[in-house]
mmCIF file of C-alpha atoms in Angstrom:
data_model
loop_
_atom_site.group_PDB
_atom_site.id
_atom_site.type_symbol
_atom_site.label_atom_id
_atom_site.label_comp_id
_atom_site.label_asym_id
_atom_site.label_seq_id
_atom_site.Cartn_x
_atom_site.Cartn_y
_atom_site.Cartn_z
ATOM 1 C CA MET X 16 37.763 29.122 41.516
ATOM 2 C CA PRO X 17 40.209 27.266 40.649
ATOM 3 C CA LYS X 18 40.738 23.606 38.802
ATOM 4 C CA THR X 19 40.896 20.751 41.313
ATOM 5 C CA ARG X 20 44.050 18.041 40.302
ATOM 6 C CA ILE X 21 43.686 14.582 41.663
ATOM 7 C CA ILE X 22 45.084 11.363 41.006
ATOM 8 C CA PHE X 23 43.254 8.433 40.988
ATOM 9 C CA SER X 24 44.157 4.988 41.987
ATOM 10 C CA SER X 25 43.005 1.848 43.170
ATOM 11 C CA ASP X 26 44.486 -1.471 44.201
ATOM 12 C CA PHE X 27 48.756 -1.408 45.513
ATOM 13 C CA HIS X 28 47.618 -4.537 47.564
ATOM 14 C CA GLY X 29 50.735 -3.851 49.067
ATOM 15 C CA SER X 30 53.099 -2.867 46.525
ATOM 16 C CA ASP X 31 55.310 0.178 48.716
ATOM 17 C CA VAL X 32 56.834 1.045 44.920
ATOM 18 C CA VAL X 33 53.457 2.388 43.802
ATOM 19 C CA TRP X 34 52.596 2.788 47.126
ATOM 20 C CA ARG X 35 55.569 5.744 47.213
ATOM 21 C CA LYS X 36 54.618 5.920 42.955
ATOM 22 C CA PHE X 37 52.323 7.771 44.019
ATOM 23 C CA LEU X 38 52.782 9.608 46.953
ATOM 24 C CA ASN X 39 55.367 11.659 44.602
ATOM 25 C CA SER X 40 52.568 12.339 41.425
ATOM 26 C CA ALA X 41 51.406 14.518 43.465
ATOM 27 C CA SER X 42 54.193 17.234 43.448
ATOM 28 C CA MET X 43 54.967 15.529 39.420
ATOM 29 C CA PHE X 44 51.591 16.931 38.862
ATOM 30 C CA ASN X 45 50.911 19.844 40.836
ATOM 31 C CA ALA X 46 48.009 17.888 42.567
ATOM 32 C CA ASN X 47 45.388 19.020 45.352
ATOM 33 C CA VAL X 48 44.173 15.578 45.947
ATOM 34 C CA LEU X 49 45.724 11.592 46.473
ATOM 35 C CA LEU X 50 42.446 9.405 45.836
ATOM 36 C CA MET X 51 43.507 6.186 46.829
ATOM 37 C CA GLY X 52 39.957 3.421 46.420
ATOM 38 C CA GLY X 53 41.176 0.905 48.152
ATOM 39 C CA ASP X 54 42.605 -2.419 48.117
ATOM 40 C CA MET X 55 45.614 -1.464 50.549
ATOM 41 C CA THR X 56 47.274 -4.502 51.770
ATOM 42 C CA SER X 57 49.070 -8.012 50.580
ATOM 43 C CA LYS X 58 48.221 -11.203 49.659
ATOM 44 C CA VAL X 59 50.716 -13.483 50.711
ATOM 45 C CA MET X 60 53.012 -13.614 53.938
ATOM 46 C CA VAL X 61 56.402 -15.067 53.728
ATOM 47 C CA PRO X 62 58.024 -16.330 57.252
ATOM 48 C CA ILE X 63 61.521 -16.203 58.202
ATOM 49 C CA VAL X 64 62.481 -18.890 60.688
ATOM 50 C CA ARG X 65 64.799 -18.117 62.900
ATOM 51 C CA GLU X 66 66.871 -20.707 63.724
ATOM 52 C CA PRO X 67 68.860 -22.103 66.591
ATOM 53 C CA GLU X 68 72.011 -21.537 65.707
ATOM 54 C CA GLY X 69 71.661 -18.884 64.209
ATOM 55 C CA GLY X 70 70.772 -16.919 61.323
ATOM 56 C CA TYR X 71 67.163 -17.117 59.467
ATOM 57 C CA THR X 72 65.668 -19.714 56.836
ATOM 58 C CA ALA X 73 62.937 -18.451 54.618
ATOM 59 C CA ASN X 74 60.678 -20.565 51.766
ATOM 60 C CA PHE X 75 61.076 -17.173 48.929
ATOM 61 C CA LEU X 76 60.057 -17.233 45.907
ATOM 62 C CA GLY X 77 60.580 -21.247 45.466
ATOM 63 C CA LYS X 78 63.658 -21.557 46.363
ATOM 64 C CA GLN X 79 64.432 -22.095 50.263
ATOM 65 C CA VAL X 80 66.902 -19.670 51.769
ATOM 66 C CA LYS X 81 69.563 -19.075 54.421
ATOM 67 C CA ILE X 82 70.812 -15.960 55.742
ATOM 68 C CA SER X 83 72.437 -14.683 58.654
ATOM 69 C CA GLU X 84 71.318 -11.970 61.527
ATOM 70 C CA GLU X 85 73.666 -8.906 58.610
ATOM 71 C CA GLY X 86 71.034 -10.463 55.969
ATOM 72 C CA LEU X 87 67.834 -10.287 57.502
ATOM 73 C CA PRO X 88 67.659 -6.311 56.496
ATOM 74 C CA ASP X 89 68.002 -6.676 53.093
ATOM 75 C CA LEU X 90 65.719 -10.361 52.718
ATOM 76 C CA LYS X 91 62.451 -8.017 54.232
ATOM 77 C CA LYS X 92 63.227 -5.611 52.008
ATOM 78 C CA GLN X 93 63.489 -8.275 48.686
ATOM 79 C CA ILE X 94 60.432 -9.497 50.223
ATOM 80 C CA ARG X 95 59.076 -5.865 50.241
ATOM 81 C CA GLN X 96 59.503 -5.159 46.552
ATOM 82 C CA HIS X 97 57.550 -8.718 45.505
ATOM 83 C CA CYS X 98 54.094 -7.515 47.309
ATOM 84 C CA TYR X 99 54.551 -9.821 50.221
ATOM 85 C CA LEU X 100 54.495 -9.634 54.024
ATOM 86 C CA PRO X 101 57.968 -10.282 55.977
ATOM 87 C CA TYR X 102 57.355 -12.229 58.995
ATOM 88 C CA VAL X 103 60.462 -13.298 61.878
ATOM 89 C CA CYS X 104 59.590 -16.113 63.562
ATOM 90 C CA SER X 105 60.544 -19.435 65.270
ATOM 91 C CA LYS X 106 60.338 -22.871 64.250
ATOM 92 C CA ALA X 107 57.170 -22.687 67.234
ATOM 93 C CA GLU X 108 55.356 -20.147 65.825
ATOM 94 C CA VAL X 109 55.531 -21.689 62.093
ATOM 95 C CA GLU X 110 54.339 -24.923 63.480
ATOM 96 C CA LYS X 111 51.531 -22.713 65.092
ATOM 97 C CA LEU X 112 50.675 -20.626 62.008
ATOM 98 C CA SER X 113 50.303 -24.564 59.761
ATOM 99 C CA GLN X 114 47.417 -25.826 62.569
ATOM 100 C CA ASP X 115 46.058 -22.503 63.900
ATOM 101 C CA GLN X 116 43.972 -20.794 61.493
ATOM 102 C CA GLU X 117 43.288 -18.166 63.802
ATOM 103 C CA TYR X 118 46.463 -17.285 64.817
ATOM 104 C CA VAL X 119 47.473 -17.259 61.267
ATOM 105 C CA GLU X 120 45.204 -14.370 60.983
ATOM 106 C CA LYS X 121 46.326 -12.192 63.886
ATOM 107 C CA VAL X 122 49.287 -12.297 62.536
ATOM 108 C CA PHE X 123 48.140 -11.024 58.634
ATOM 109 C CA GLN X 124 46.431 -8.601 61.359
ATOM 110 C CA ASP X 125 49.681 -6.775 63.315
ATOM 111 C CA LEU X 126 51.592 -7.101 59.858
ATOM 112 C CA GLU X 127 49.273 -4.876 58.069
ATOM 113 C CA VAL X 128 48.201 -2.779 60.506
ATOM 114 C CA GLU X 129 52.068 -2.474 59.734
ATOM 115 C CA MET X 130 52.863 -1.989 56.887
ATOM 116 C CA VAL X 131 49.932 0.325 56.106
ATOM 117 C CA LYS X 132 51.110 2.553 59.555
ATOM 118 C CA ASP X 133 54.467 2.485 57.523
ATOM 119 C CA TRP X 134 52.921 4.086 54.384
ATOM 120 C CA LEU X 135 51.106 7.211 56.508
ATOM 121 C CA SER X 136 54.066 8.113 57.490
ATOM 122 C CA LEU X 137 55.993 8.795 53.732
ATOM 123 C CA ILE X 138 53.053 11.168 53.773
ATOM 124 C CA PRO X 139 54.650 14.277 54.901
ATOM 125 C CA LYS X 140 57.881 14.418 53.797
ATOM 126 C CA LYS X 141 56.348 12.694 49.639
ATOM 127 C CA ALA X 142 52.671 14.424 49.859
ATOM 128 C CA PRO X 143 53.030 17.298 52.247
ATOM 129 C CA ASP X 144 50.613 19.804 50.188
ATOM 130 C CA ALA X 145 47.773 17.452 49.232
ATOM 131 C CA LYS X 146 44.740 16.232 50.755
ATOM 132 C CA VAL X 147 45.134 12.665 50.767
ATOM 133 C CA ILE X 148 42.466 10.385 50.954
ATOM 134 C CA ILE X 149 41.259 6.569 51.433
ATOM 135 C CA HIS X 150 39.061 4.157 51.320
ATOM 136 C CA PRO X 151 39.357 0.668 51.805
ATOM 137 C CA GLY X 152 38.872 -1.471 49.835
ATOM 138 C CA ASN X 153 36.730 -5.676 49.846
ATOM 139 C CA ASP X 154 40.616 -6.883 49.998
ATOM 140 C CA ASP X 155 40.975 -4.045 53.326
ATOM 141 C CA LYS X 156 40.986 -5.778 56.668
ATOM 142 C CA PHE X 157 38.725 -4.010 59.141
ATOM 143 C CA VAL X 158 41.282 -3.211 61.665
ATOM 144 C CA LEU X 159 42.598 -0.680 58.829
ATOM 145 C CA ASP X 160 39.979 1.770 59.209
ATOM 146 C CA ASP X 161 41.236 2.529 63.058
ATOM 147 C CA VAL X 162 44.143 2.654 61.669
ATOM 148 C CA LEU X 163 43.503 5.660 59.843
ATOM 149 C CA LYS X 164 41.596 7.645 61.062
ATOM 150 C CA SER X 165 43.549 7.947 63.524
ATOM 151 C CA SER X 166 46.494 8.832 61.404
ATOM 152 C CA PRO X 167 46.718 13.215 60.990
ATOM 153 C CA ASN X 168 47.911 12.400 57.501
ATOM 154 C CA VAL X 169 44.813 11.638 55.860
ATOM 155 C CA VAL X 170 40.987 11.448 55.495
ATOM 156 C CA PHE X 171 39.127 8.599 55.345
ATOM 157 C CA ALA X 172 36.481 8.059 53.780
ATOM 158 C CA GLU X 173 34.407 4.266 54.291
ATOM 159 C CA GLU X 174 30.808 4.478 53.859
ATOM 160 C CA SER X 175 30.630 8.517 54.140
ATOM 161 C CA VAL X 176 30.669 11.893 51.840
ATOM 162 C CA VAL X 177 34.384 13.365 51.769
ATOM 163 C CA TYR X 178 34.781 17.419 50.450
ATOM 164 C CA LEU X 179 37.732 17.067 47.397
ATOM 165 C CA ASP X 180 37.240 21.147 46.857
ATOM 166 C CA ASP X 181 34.247 23.620 48.290
ATOM 167 C CA ARG X 182 31.680 22.509 46.105
ATOM 168 C CA HIS X 183 32.454 18.795 44.760
ATOM 169 C CA GLU X 184 31.799 15.823 46.565
ATOM 170 C CA ALA X 185 33.021 11.694 46.416
ATOM 171 C CA ALA X 186 30.749 9.827 48.237
ATOM 172 C CA CYS X 187 32.859 6.705 49.069
ATOM 173 C CA VAL X 188 31.770 3.135 49.218
ATOM 174 C CA GLY X 189 34.527 -0.110 48.976
ATOM 175 C CA TRP X 190 32.498 -2.893 49.814
ATOM 176 C CA SER X 191 32.037 -5.357 46.653
ATOM 177 C CA ASN X 192 29.891 -7.924 45.019
ATOM 178 C CA PRO X 193 30.234 -11.349 45.931
ATOM 179 C CA THR X 194 33.403 -12.791 45.095
ATOM 180 C CA PRO X 195 35.077 -16.029 44.730
ATOM 181 C CA TRP X 196 37.001 -15.450 47.370
ATOM 182 C CA HIS X 197 35.141 -14.407 49.719
ATOM 183 C CA SER X 198 37.016 -11.333 51.555
ATOM 184 C CA PRO X 199 35.942 -9.117 54.106
ATOM 185 C CA ARG X 200 34.236 -6.640 52.792
ATOM 186 C CA GLU X 201 31.265 -7.908 50.144
ATOM 187 C CA CYS X 202 27.537 -8.231 50.822
ATOM 188 C CA THR X 203 24.722 -9.631 48.587
ATOM 189 C CA GLU X 204 24.102 -7.025 45.760
ATOM 190 C CA GLU X 205 21.112 -5.950 48.345
ATOM 191 C CA GLN X 206 22.363 -5.010 51.587
ATOM 192 C CA LEU X 207 25.692 -3.370 49.028
ATOM 193 C CA LEU X 208 22.621 -1.444 46.931
ATOM 194 C CA ALA X 209 21.146 0.021 50.894
ATOM 195 C CA LYS X 210 25.269 0.651 52.015
ATOM 196 C CA LEU X 211 25.000 2.811 48.247
ATOM 197 C CA GLU X 212 21.561 4.750 49.041
ATOM 198 C CA THR X 213 22.882 5.440 52.458
ATOM 199 C CA THR X 214 26.287 6.226 51.295
ATOM 200 C CA ILE X 215 24.822 9.341 48.699
ATOM 201 C CA SER X 216 21.557 10.438 50.392
ATOM 202 C CA ARG X 217 24.335 12.191 52.656
ATOM 203 C CA LEU X 218 26.086 14.306 49.347
ATOM 204 C CA GLN X 219 24.947 18.021 48.938
ATOM 205 C CA SER X 220 24.987 18.015 45.340
ATOM 206 C CA ILE X 221 24.744 14.336 43.284
ATOM 207 C CA ALA X 222 25.112 16.866 39.964
ATOM 208 C CA THR X 223 28.731 17.622 40.982
ATOM 209 C CA ALA X 224 29.294 14.519 42.984
ATOM 210 C CA CYS X 225 31.587 11.340 42.477
ATOM 211 C CA PHE X 226 31.022 8.104 43.203
ATOM 212 C CA CYS X 227 34.487 6.924 44.891
ATOM 213 C CA PHE X 228 32.986 2.847 44.941
ATOM 214 C CA HIS X 229 35.441 -0.313 44.417
ATOM 215 C CA VAL X 230 33.424 -2.489 42.264
ATOM 216 C CA PRO X 231 33.038 -1.083 39.263
ATOM 217 C CA PRO X 232 29.366 -1.006 37.287
ATOM 218 C CA TYR X 233 28.057 -4.101 36.466
ATOM 219 C CA ASN X 234 28.272 -4.743 32.086
ATOM 220 C CA SER X 235 30.046 -1.662 31.503
ATOM 221 C CA THR X 236 34.041 -2.621 29.481
ATOM 222 C CA ILE X 237 35.113 -1.453 32.709
ATOM 223 C CA ASP X 238 34.632 -4.758 34.993
ATOM 224 C CA MET X 239 35.739 -7.882 32.968
ATOM 225 C CA ALA X 240 38.024 -10.732 34.247
ATOM 226 C CA PRO X 241 38.624 -14.365 33.640
ATOM 227 C CA LYS X 242 35.239 -16.937 34.542
ATOM 228 C CA LEU X 243 36.628 -19.345 37.075
ATOM 229 C CA ASP X 244 35.192 -22.609 37.998
ATOM 230 C CA GLU X 245 34.727 -24.034 41.677
ATOM 231 C CA ASN X 246 38.219 -24.555 42.192
ATOM 232 C CA LEU X 247 39.060 -21.131 40.991
ATOM 233 C CA ARG X 248 40.555 -22.043 37.968
ATOM 234 C CA PRO X 249 40.079 -20.103 34.552
ATOM 235 C CA VAL X 250 37.211 -21.769 32.396
ATOM 236 C CA TYR X 251 38.144 -21.694 28.534
ATOM 237 C CA GLU X 252 36.099 -21.608 25.671
ATOM 238 C CA GLY X 253 36.670 -22.387 22.570
ATOM 239 C CA GLY X 254 40.457 -22.196 23.226
ATOM 240 C CA ARG X 255 40.848 -19.017 25.126
ATOM 241 C CA PRO X 256 40.113 -17.995 28.171
ATOM 242 C CA ALA X 257 35.645 -17.024 29.258
ATOM 243 C CA ILE X 258 35.969 -12.968 29.644
ATOM 244 C CA ILE X 259 32.757 -12.026 31.464
ATOM 245 C CA PRO X 260 31.738 -9.665 33.616
ATOM 246 C CA VAL X 261 31.617 -9.166 37.416
ATOM 247 C CA GLY X 262 31.035 -6.280 38.109
ATOM 248 C CA SER X 263 27.902 -5.170 41.056
ATOM 249 C CA THR X 264 24.246 -4.634 39.180
ATOM 250 C CA SER X 265 23.476 -2.085 42.539
ATOM 251 C CA VAL X 266 26.707 0.473 41.428
ATOM 252 C CA ARG X 267 24.905 0.470 37.765
ATOM 253 C CA LYS X 268 21.722 0.656 39.274
ATOM 254 C CA VAL X 269 22.424 4.070 41.579
ATOM 255 C CA ILE X 270 24.604 5.513 38.508
ATOM 256 C CA GLU X 271 21.891 4.798 36.175
ATOM 257 C CA LYS X 272 19.585 6.577 38.974
ATOM 258 C CA TYR X 273 20.816 9.705 40.251
ATOM 259 C CA GLN X 274 23.716 10.386 36.792
ATOM 260 C CA PRO X 275 26.538 11.948 39.113
ATOM 261 C CA LEU X 276 29.795 13.883 37.593
ATOM 262 C CA LEU X 277 31.970 10.765 37.312
ATOM 263 C CA GLY X 278 32.807 7.103 38.733
ATOM 264 C CA LEU X 279 35.995 6.601 40.218
ATOM 265 C CA HIS X 280 36.655 2.001 40.635
ATOM 266 C CA GLY X 281 38.728 -0.319 40.384
ATOM 267 C CA HIS X 282 38.937 -4.116 41.441
ATOM 268 C CA ILE X 283 39.440 -5.432 38.109
ATOM 269 C CA HIS X 284 42.694 -5.328 38.036
ATOM 270 C CA GLU X 285 42.543 -6.126 34.192
ATOM 271 C CA SER X 286 39.945 -3.853 33.486
ATOM 272 C CA PRO X 287 41.100 -0.430 32.897
ATOM 273 C CA GLY X 288 39.130 2.135 30.800
ATOM 274 C CA LEU X 289 36.975 4.818 30.398
ATOM 275 C CA VAL X 290 32.899 4.165 30.423
ATOM 276 C CA LYS X 291 30.239 6.140 29.574
ATOM 277 C CA ILE X 292 26.586 5.197 31.774
ATOM 278 C CA GLY X 293 24.537 7.903 30.550
ATOM 279 C CA ARG X 294 26.192 11.032 31.274
ATOM 280 C CA THR X 295 28.522 10.196 33.861
ATOM 281 C CA GLN X 296 32.012 9.085 32.820
ATOM 282 C CA CYS X 297 33.416 5.922 34.778
ATOM 283 C CA VAL X 298 37.023 4.788 35.354
ATOM 284 C CA ASN X 299 39.481 1.891 36.568
ATOM 285 C CA PRO X 300 43.189 2.396 36.518
ATOM 286 C CA GLY X 301 43.418 -0.981 36.140
ATOM 287 C CA SER X 302 45.948 -2.638 38.758
ATOM 288 C CA GLU X 303 49.651 -4.132 38.083
ATOM 289 C CA TYR X 304 51.043 -4.046 41.902
ATOM 290 C CA SER X 305 53.148 -6.822 41.278
ATOM 291 C CA GLU X 306 54.880 -5.276 37.994
ATOM 292 C CA GLY X 307 55.866 -2.084 40.533
ATOM 293 C CA ILE X 308 53.546 0.091 37.620
ATOM 294 C CA LEU X 309 51.169 2.815 38.799
ATOM 295 C CA LYS X 310 48.700 3.192 37.079
ATOM 296 C CA ALA X 311 46.170 6.526 37.649
ATOM 297 C CA TYR X 312 43.641 9.371 36.494
ATOM 298 C CA ILE X 313 44.477 12.050 36.599
ATOM 299 C CA VAL X 314 41.287 14.173 37.289
ATOM 300 C CA GLU X 315 40.374 17.742 36.780
ATOM 301 C CA LEU X 316 37.205 18.961 37.850
ATOM 302 C CA GLU X 317 36.417 22.924 37.735
ATOM 303 C CA GLY X 318 32.775 24.399 37.525
ATOM 304 C CA GLY X 319 31.095 21.818 38.343
ATOM 305 C CA LYS X 320 32.898 20.048 35.790
ATOM 306 C CA ALA X 321 35.199 17.766 34.871
ATOM 307 C CA SER X 322 37.377 19.392 32.427
ATOM 308 C CA ARG X 323 40.395 16.784 32.024
ATOM 309 C CA LEU X 324 40.117 12.293 33.350
ATOM 310 C CA GLN X 325 43.446 11.699 31.558
ATOM 311 C CA ARG X 326 45.132 7.621 32.299
ATOM 312 C CA LEU X 327 48.371 7.530 34.007
ATOM 313 C CA GLU X 328 51.042 4.539 33.442
ATOM 314 C CA GLY X 329 54.185 4.250 34.783
#
């Protein structure tokens, strides 16, 4: 059986640059599979206000910007390059955004759907021969599930098992344990454990499978992040930011229990690396999406084994 080469990455958070690099990596590295492990969408919206007298204004990167109609496409492009979502609107709509949180959520949701559809439309051109597998992460809203499911260009994999090739499977779960950010897909450790166990039960062969769980295992060196206080500010100890493990005890529990071939994780941007838990090699590529850097792992599977795990960055 020939090798299956996978490019695994995660946590793009609206970076058009990183998404394009991810798609281009399929042909660059002759990959059979592109596996995106969640957190696709942006965290920031930038209103571009249509002025009654003509032109537009926006507060972008701390500056008030005024542009003509001709300058609108370029400004929208610049905003997207910074991983933000441009929203062209009237002054009345801006006022509504400041007063109606439900309206904010709806607008944000519509912009995220538009962005993901744009991304998916690039796949046939940039990665026509690769199987593209995507599962959401804890930051991704549920409305995106239908967008991914309806696309002929991707395999949607959330709380489900997908085949990487004829022999190797991936059990995919994008939910996380509780975070300070109260994101859409987070739950208690008990609830997460139930989701993991249900998904794992669908595997045909755990020994040759990958656990593609967005959150890394607890206290594994690939889950280290700054400790925050109740105001979400870093806690300092001894004059330095305190760093603590924030991964999932449930994810660690099922890895220790079942010992799959690989654990493919993301979620904690500042904690890339590889660690072994028993026989299972677990990786987190990390993320520097705001810098336009693709951080990934090249994974080669052959004969029920991982013959290659190589970090990719650029």
